[in-house]
PDB file of C-alpha atoms in Angstrom:
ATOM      1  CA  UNK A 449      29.631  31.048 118.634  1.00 96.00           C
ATOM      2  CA  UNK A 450      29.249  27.166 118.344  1.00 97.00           C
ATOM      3  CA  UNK A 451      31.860  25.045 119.019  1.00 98.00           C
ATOM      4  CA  UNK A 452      31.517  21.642 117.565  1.00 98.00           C
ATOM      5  CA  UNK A 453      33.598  19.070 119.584  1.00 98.00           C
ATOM      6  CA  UNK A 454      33.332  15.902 116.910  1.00 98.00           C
ATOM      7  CA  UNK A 455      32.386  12.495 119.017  1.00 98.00           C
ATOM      8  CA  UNK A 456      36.146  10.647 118.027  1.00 97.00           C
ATOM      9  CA  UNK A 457      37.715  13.713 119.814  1.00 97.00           C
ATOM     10  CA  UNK A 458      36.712  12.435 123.239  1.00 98.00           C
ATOM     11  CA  UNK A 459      39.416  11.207 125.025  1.00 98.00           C
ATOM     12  CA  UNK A 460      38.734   7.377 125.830  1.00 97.00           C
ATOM     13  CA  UNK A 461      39.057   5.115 128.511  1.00 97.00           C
ATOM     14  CA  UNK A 462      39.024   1.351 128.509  1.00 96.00           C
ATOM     15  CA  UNK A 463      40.097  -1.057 131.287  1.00 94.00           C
ATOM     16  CA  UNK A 464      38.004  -3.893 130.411  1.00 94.00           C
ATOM     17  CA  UNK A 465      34.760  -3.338 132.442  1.00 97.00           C
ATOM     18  CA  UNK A 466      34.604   0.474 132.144  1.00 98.00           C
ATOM     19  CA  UNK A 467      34.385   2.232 128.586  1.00 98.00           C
ATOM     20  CA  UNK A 468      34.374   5.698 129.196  1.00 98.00           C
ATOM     21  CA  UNK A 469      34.268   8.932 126.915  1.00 98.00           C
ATOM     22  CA  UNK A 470      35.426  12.026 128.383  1.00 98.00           C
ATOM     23  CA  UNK A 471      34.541  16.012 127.404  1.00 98.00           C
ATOM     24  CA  UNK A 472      36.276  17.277 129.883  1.00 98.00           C
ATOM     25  CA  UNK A 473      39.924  16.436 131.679  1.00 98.00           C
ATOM     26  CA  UNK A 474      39.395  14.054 134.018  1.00 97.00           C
ATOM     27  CA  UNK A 475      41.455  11.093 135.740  1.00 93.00           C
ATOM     28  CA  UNK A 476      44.661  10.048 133.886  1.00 93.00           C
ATOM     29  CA  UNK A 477      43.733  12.437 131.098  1.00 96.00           C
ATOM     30  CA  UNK A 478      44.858  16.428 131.627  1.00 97.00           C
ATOM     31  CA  UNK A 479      44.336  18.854 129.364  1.00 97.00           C
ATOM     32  CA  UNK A 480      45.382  22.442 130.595  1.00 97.00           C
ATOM     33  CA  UNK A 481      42.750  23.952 127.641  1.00 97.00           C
ATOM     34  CA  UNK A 482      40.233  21.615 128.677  1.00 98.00           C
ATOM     35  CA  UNK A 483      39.067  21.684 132.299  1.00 98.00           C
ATOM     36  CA  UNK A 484      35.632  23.602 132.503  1.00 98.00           C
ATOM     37  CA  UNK A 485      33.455  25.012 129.919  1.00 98.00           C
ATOM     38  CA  UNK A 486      31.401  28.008 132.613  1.00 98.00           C
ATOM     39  CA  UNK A 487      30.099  25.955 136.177  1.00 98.00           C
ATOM     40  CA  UNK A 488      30.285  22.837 134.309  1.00 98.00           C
ATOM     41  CA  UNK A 489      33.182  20.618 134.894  1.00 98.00           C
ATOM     42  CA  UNK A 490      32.678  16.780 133.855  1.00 98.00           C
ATOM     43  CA  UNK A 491      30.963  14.865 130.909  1.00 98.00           C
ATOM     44  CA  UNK A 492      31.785  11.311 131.238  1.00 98.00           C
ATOM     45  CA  UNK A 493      29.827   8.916 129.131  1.00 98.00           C
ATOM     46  CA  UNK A 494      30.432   5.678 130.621  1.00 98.00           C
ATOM     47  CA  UNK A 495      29.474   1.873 130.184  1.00 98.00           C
ATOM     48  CA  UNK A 496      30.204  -0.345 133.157  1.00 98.00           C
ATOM     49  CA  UNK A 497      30.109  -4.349 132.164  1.00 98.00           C
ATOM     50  CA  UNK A 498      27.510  -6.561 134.304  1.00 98.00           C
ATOM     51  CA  UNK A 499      28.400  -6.061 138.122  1.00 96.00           C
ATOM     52  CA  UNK A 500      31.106  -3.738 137.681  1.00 98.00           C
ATOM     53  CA  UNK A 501      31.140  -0.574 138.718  1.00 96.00           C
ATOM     54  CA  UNK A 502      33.461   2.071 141.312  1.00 96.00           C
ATOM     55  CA  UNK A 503      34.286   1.423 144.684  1.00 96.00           C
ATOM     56  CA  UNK A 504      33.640   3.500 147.726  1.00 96.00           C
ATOM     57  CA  UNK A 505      35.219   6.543 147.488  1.00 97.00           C
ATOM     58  CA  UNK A 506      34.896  10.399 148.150  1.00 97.00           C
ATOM     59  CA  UNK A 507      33.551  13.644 146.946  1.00 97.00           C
ATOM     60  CA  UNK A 508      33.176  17.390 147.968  1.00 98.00           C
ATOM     61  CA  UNK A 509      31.912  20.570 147.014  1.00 98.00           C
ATOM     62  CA  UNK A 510      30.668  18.988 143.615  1.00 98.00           C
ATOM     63  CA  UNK A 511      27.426  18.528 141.994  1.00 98.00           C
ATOM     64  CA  UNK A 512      27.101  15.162 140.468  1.00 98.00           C
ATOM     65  CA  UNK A 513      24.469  14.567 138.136  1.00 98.00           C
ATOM     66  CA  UNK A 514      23.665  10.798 136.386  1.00 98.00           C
ATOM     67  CA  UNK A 515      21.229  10.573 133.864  1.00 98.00           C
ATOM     68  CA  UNK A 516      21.245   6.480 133.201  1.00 98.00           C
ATOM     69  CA  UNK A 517      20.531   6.247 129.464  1.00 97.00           C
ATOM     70  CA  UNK A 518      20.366   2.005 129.619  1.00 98.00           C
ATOM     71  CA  UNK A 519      20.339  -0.330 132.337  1.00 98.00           C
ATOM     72  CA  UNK A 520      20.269   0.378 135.878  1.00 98.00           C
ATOM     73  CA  UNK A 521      22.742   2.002 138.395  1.00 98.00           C
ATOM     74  CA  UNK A 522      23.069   0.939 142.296  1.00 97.00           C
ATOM     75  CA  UNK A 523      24.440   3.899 144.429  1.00 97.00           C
ATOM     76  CA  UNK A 524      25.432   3.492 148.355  1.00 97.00           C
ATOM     77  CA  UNK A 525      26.692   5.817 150.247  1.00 95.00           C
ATOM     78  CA  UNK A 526      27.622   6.876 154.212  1.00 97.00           C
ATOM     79  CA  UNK A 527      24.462   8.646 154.095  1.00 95.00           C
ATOM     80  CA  UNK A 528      22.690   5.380 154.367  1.00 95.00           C
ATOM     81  CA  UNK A 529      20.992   5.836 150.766  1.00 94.00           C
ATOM     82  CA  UNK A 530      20.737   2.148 148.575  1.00 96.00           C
ATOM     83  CA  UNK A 531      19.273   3.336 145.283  1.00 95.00           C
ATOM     84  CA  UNK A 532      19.043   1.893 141.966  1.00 97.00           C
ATOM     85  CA  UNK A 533      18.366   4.651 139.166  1.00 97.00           C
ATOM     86  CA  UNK A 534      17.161   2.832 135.536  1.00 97.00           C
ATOM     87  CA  UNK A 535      16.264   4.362 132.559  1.00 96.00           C
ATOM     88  CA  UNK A 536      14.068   7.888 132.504  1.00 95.00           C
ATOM     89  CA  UNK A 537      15.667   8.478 135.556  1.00 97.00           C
ATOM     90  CA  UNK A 538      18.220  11.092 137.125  1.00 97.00           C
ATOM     91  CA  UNK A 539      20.107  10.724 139.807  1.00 97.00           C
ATOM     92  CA  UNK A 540      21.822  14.175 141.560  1.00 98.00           C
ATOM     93  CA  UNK A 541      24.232  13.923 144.427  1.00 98.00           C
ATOM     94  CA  UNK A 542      25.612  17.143 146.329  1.00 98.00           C
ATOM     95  CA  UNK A 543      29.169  16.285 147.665  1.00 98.00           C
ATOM     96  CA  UNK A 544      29.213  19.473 149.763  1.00 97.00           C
ATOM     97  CA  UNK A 545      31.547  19.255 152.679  1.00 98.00           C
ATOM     98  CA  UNK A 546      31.943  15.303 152.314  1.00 98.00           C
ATOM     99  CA  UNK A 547      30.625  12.342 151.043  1.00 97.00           C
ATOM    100  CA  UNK A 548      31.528   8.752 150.060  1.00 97.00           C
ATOM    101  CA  UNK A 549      29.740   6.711 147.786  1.00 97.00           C
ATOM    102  CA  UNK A 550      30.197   3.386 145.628  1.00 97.00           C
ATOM    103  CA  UNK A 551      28.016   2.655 142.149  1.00 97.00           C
ATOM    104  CA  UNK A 552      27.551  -0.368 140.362  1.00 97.00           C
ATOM    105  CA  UNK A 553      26.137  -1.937 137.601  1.00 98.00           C
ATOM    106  CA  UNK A 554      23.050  -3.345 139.159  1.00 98.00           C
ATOM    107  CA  UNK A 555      22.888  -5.832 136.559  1.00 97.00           C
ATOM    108  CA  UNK A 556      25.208  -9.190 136.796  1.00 96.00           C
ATOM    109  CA  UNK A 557      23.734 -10.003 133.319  1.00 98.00           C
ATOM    110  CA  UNK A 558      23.489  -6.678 131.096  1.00 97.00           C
ATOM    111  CA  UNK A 559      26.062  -3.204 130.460  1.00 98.00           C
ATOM    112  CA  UNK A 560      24.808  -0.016 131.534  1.00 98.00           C
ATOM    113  CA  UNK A 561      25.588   3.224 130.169  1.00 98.00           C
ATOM    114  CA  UNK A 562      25.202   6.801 131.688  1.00 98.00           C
ATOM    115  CA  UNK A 563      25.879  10.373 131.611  1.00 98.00           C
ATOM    116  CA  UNK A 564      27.625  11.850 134.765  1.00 98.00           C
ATOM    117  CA  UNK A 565      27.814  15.211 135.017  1.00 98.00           C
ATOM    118  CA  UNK A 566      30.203  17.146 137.656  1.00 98.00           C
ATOM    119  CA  UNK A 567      29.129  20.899 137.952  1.00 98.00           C
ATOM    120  CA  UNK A 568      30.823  23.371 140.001  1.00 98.00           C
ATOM    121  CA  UNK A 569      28.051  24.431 142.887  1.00 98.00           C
ATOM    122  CA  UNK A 570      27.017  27.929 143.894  1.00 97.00           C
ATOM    123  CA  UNK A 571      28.230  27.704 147.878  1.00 97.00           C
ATOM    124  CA  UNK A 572      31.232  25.551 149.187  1.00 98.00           C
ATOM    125  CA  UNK A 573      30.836  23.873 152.445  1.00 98.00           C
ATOM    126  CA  UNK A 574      26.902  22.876 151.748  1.00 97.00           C
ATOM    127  CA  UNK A 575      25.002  19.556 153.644  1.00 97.00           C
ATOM    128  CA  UNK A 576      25.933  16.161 151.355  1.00 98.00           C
ATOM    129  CA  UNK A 577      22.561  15.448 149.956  1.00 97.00           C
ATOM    130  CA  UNK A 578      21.307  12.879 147.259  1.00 97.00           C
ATOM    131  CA  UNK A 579      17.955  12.292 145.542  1.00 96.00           C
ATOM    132  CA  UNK A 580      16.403  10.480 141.975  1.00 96.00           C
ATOM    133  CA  UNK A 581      13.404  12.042 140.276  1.00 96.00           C
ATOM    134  CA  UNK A 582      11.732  10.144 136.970  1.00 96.00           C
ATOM    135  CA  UNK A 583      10.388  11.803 134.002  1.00 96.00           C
ATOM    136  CA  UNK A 584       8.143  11.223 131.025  1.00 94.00           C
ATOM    137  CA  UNK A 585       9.613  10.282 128.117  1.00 89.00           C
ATOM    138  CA  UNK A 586       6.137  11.305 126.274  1.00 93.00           C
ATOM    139  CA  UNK A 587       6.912  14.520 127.407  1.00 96.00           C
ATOM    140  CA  UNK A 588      10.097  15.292 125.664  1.00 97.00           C
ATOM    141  CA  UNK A 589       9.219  14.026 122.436  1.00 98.00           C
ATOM    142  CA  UNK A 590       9.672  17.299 120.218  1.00 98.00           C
ATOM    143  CA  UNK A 591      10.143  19.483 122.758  1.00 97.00           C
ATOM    144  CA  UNK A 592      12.427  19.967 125.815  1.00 98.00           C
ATOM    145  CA  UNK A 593      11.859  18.665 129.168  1.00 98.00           C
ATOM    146  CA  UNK A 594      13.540  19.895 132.256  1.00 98.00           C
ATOM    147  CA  UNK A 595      14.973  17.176 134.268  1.00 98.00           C
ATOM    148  CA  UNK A 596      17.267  19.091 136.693  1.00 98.00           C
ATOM    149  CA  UNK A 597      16.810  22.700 137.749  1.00 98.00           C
ATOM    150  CA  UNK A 598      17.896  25.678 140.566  1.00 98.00           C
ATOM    151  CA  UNK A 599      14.245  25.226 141.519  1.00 97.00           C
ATOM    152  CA  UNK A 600      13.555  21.486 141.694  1.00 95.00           C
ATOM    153  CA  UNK A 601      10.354  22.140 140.727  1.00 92.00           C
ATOM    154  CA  UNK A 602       7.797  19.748 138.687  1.00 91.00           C
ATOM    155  CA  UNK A 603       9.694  16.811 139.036  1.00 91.00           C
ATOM    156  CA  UNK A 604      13.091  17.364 138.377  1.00 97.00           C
ATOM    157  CA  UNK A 605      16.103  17.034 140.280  1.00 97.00           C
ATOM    158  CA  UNK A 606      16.964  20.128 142.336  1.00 98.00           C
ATOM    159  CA  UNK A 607      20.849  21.276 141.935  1.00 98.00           C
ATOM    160  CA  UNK A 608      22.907  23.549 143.992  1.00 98.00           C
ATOM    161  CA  UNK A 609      23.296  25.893 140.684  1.00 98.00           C
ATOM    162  CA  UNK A 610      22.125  28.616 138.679  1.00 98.00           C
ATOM    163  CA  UNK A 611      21.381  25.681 135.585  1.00 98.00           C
ATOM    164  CA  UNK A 612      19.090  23.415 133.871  1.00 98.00           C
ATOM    165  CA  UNK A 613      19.951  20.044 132.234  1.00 98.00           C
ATOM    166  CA  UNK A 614      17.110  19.176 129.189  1.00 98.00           C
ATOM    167  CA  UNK A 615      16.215  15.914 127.416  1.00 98.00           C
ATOM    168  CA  UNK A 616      14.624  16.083 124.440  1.00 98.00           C
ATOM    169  CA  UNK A 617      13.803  13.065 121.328  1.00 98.00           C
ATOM    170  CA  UNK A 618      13.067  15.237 118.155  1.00 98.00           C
ATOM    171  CA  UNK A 619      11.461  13.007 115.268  1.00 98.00           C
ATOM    172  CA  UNK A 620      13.132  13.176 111.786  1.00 98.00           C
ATOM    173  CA  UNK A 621      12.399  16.830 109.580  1.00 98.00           C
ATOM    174  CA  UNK A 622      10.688  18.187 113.161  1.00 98.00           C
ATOM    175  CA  UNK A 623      12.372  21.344 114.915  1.00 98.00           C
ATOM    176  CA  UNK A 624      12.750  22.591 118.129  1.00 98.00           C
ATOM    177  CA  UNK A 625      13.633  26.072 119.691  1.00 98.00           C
ATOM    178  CA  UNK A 626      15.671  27.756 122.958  1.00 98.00           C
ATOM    179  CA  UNK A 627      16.156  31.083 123.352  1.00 96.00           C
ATOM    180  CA  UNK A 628      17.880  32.610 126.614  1.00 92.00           C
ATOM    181  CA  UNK A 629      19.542  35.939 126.569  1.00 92.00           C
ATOM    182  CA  UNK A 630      23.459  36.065 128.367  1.00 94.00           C
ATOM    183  CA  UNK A 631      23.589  32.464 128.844  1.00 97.00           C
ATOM    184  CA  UNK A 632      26.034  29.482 127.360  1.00 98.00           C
ATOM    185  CA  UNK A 633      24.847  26.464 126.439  1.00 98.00           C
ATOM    186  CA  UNK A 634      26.391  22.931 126.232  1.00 98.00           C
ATOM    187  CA  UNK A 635      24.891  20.314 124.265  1.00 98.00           C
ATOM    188  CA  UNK A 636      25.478  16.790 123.380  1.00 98.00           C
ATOM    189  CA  UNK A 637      23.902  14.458 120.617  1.00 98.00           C
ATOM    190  CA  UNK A 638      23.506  10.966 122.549  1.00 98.00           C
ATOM    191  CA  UNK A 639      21.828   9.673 119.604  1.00 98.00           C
ATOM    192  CA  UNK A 640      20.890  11.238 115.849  1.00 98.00           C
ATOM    193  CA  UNK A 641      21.998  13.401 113.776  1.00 98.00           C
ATOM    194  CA  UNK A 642      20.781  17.461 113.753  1.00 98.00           C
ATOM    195  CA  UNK A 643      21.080  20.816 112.709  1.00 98.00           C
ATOM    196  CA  UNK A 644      22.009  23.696 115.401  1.00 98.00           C
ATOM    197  CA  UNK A 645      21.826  26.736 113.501  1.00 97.00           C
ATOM    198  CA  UNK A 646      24.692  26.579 111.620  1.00 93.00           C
ATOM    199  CA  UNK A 647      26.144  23.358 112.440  1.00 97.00           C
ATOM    200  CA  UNK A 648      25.859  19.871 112.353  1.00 98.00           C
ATOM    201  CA  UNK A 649      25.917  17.600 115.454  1.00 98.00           C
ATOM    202  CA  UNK A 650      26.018  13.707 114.842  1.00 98.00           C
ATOM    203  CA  UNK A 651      25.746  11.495 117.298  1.00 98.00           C
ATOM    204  CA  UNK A 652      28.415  11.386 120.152  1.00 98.00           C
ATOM    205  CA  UNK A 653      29.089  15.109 119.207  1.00 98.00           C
ATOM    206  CA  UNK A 654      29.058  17.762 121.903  1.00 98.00           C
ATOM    207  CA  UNK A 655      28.779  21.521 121.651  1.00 98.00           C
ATOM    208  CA  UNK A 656      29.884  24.708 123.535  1.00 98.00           C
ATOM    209  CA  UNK A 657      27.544  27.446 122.583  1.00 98.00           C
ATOM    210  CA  UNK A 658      28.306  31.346 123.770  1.00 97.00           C
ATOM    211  CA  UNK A 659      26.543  34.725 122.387  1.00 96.00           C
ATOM    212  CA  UNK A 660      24.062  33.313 120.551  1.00 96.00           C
ATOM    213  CA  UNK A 661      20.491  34.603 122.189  1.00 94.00           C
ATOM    214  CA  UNK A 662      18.584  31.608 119.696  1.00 96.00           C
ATOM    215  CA  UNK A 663      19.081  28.108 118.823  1.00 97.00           C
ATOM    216  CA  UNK A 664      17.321  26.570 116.207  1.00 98.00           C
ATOM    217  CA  UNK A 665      17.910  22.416 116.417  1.00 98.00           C
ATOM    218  CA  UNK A 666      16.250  20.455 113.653  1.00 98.00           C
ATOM    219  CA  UNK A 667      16.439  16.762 113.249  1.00 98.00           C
ATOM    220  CA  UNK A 668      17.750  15.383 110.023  1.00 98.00           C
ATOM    221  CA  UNK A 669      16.900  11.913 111.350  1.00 98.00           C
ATOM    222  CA  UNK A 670      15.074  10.564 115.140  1.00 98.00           C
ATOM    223  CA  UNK A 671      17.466  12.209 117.905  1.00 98.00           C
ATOM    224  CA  UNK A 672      17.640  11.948 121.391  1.00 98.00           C
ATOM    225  CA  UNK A 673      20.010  14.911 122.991  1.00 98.00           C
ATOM    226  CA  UNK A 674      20.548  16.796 125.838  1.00 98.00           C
ATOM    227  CA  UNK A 675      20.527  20.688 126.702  1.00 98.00           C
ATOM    228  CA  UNK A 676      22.636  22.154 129.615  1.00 98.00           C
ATOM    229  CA  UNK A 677      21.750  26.040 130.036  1.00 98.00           C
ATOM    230  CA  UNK A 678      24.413  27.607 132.187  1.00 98.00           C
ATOM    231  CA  UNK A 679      25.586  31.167 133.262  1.00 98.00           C
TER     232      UNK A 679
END
C-alpha cells in the first residue's frame, strides 16, 4: 500500500523567523491519527530566517536526525560540541538519557532550510551522543546513497535504530529501484516530480509505503528525494 500525503496537507507553522512544515504531530499541532508512522516519529521541514534559530533546550531517548538541504546550521550543546552542518551534510544527535542543545541559523545574512527527523531509538536510557558525516552528491545521482545507517558504516551517520535514511537526485525519464522484503518505507519528494509504482509524488509530497516488497521510482522531471527504510 502507498499512501500519498499531498505537500498542502502538512500542517504549517509560521512565526516570522521559523517556517515550518510538519508530517507528523508535533508542538501546537495534535493529531491523535497522526503521531508515528513505525520507529519514526517527526518530519519537520523547516526554514529559520538569518540568525534565528531555537534556544537551549532538552531532549531524551530520541534520535534526531538533520539533513541541512541549504545554508548552514550551528548546534551547541552541554556536551561541549560547536558544530556547523552545511549542505551535503547530516547531522545525528542521540538524546538518550539527557541532553540540551540550541541551533541556529549560522548565517546573519541568508535562510536555511532542513529536514529534522525524530525516530524512536532501539534502547531507552543510552549515552547522549552527537556526530556530522558528509557525503557525495556525485554519488547519489541516479541511484541511492546511504547517509544514515544501524551500522555507521562508509560514511554515514550511525543511528541507534534498525533504519536507513537515503538521498538520491534522479535525472528526468531515468529510474531507480528498492526492494526489501517485511519492511515500510517513508518517502518524501524535496524537489521534482516522480512516479512510485503506482503513484505520483510532486514535490513537498510524502509517502507511507507498507507490503509492497518493490518500488519502482521514475523521474518525470530532475528530483532530489529521500528514502527512509524502517521495520
Amino acid at each position: 500500500m502507498i499512501q500519498v500525503f499531498p505537500s498542502e496537507t502538512r500542517y504549517q507553522v509560521n512565526n516570522g523567523w521559523l517556517n515550518s512544515k510538519l508530517s507528523f504531530s508535533f508542538g501546537e499541532y495534535f493529531d491523535p491519527s497522526n503521531t508515528a508512522f513505525s520507529v519514526m516519529r517527526v518530519c519537520n521541514d523547516d526554514e529559520v530566517a538569518p540568525g534565528k534559530g531555537f534556544g537551549a533546550h532538552p531532549h531524551s531517548d530520541m534520535e534526531i536526525v538533520t539533513i541541512v538541504l541549504q545554508g548552514a546550521v550551528r548546534h551547541e550543546d552541554n556536551l561541549g560540541n560547536t558544530e556547523i552542518t552545511s549542505v551535503g551534510e547530516v547531522q545525528r544527535m542521540s538524546g538518550g538519557s539527557g541532553i540540551v542543545h540550541a541551533e541556529f541559523n549560522a548565517s546573519h545574512t541568508e535562510s536555511t532550510r532542513f529536514l529534522q527527523l525524530w525516530f524512536m531509538p532501539n534502547q531507552l536510557g543510552l549515552k547522549p551522543s552527537y556526530e556530522t558525516s558528509k557525503y557525495n552528491y556525485d554519488k547519489m545521482q541516479d541511484k541511492l546513497l546511504p547517509v544514515v545507517t544501524s551500522e555507521g558504516l562508509d560514511n554515514t551517520a550511525k543511528i541507534h535504530q534498525d533504519l536507513s535514511i537515503y538521498l538520491s537526485r534522479i535525472g528526468k525519464e531515468k529510474s531507480i529501484s528498492f526492494e526489501r522484503e517485511d519492511r515500510r518505507v517513508f518517502l518524501f519528494m524535496i524537489e521534482g516530480n516522480a512516479s512510485v509504482n503506482e503513484a505520483t509524488l510532486q514535490s513537498g509530497d510524502t509517502a507511507r509505503i507498507e507490503a509492497i516488497s518493490e518500488l519502482k521510482i521514475k523521474a518525470n522531471e530532475d528530483t532530489f528525494l529521500m528514502l527512509i527504510d524502517l521495520p
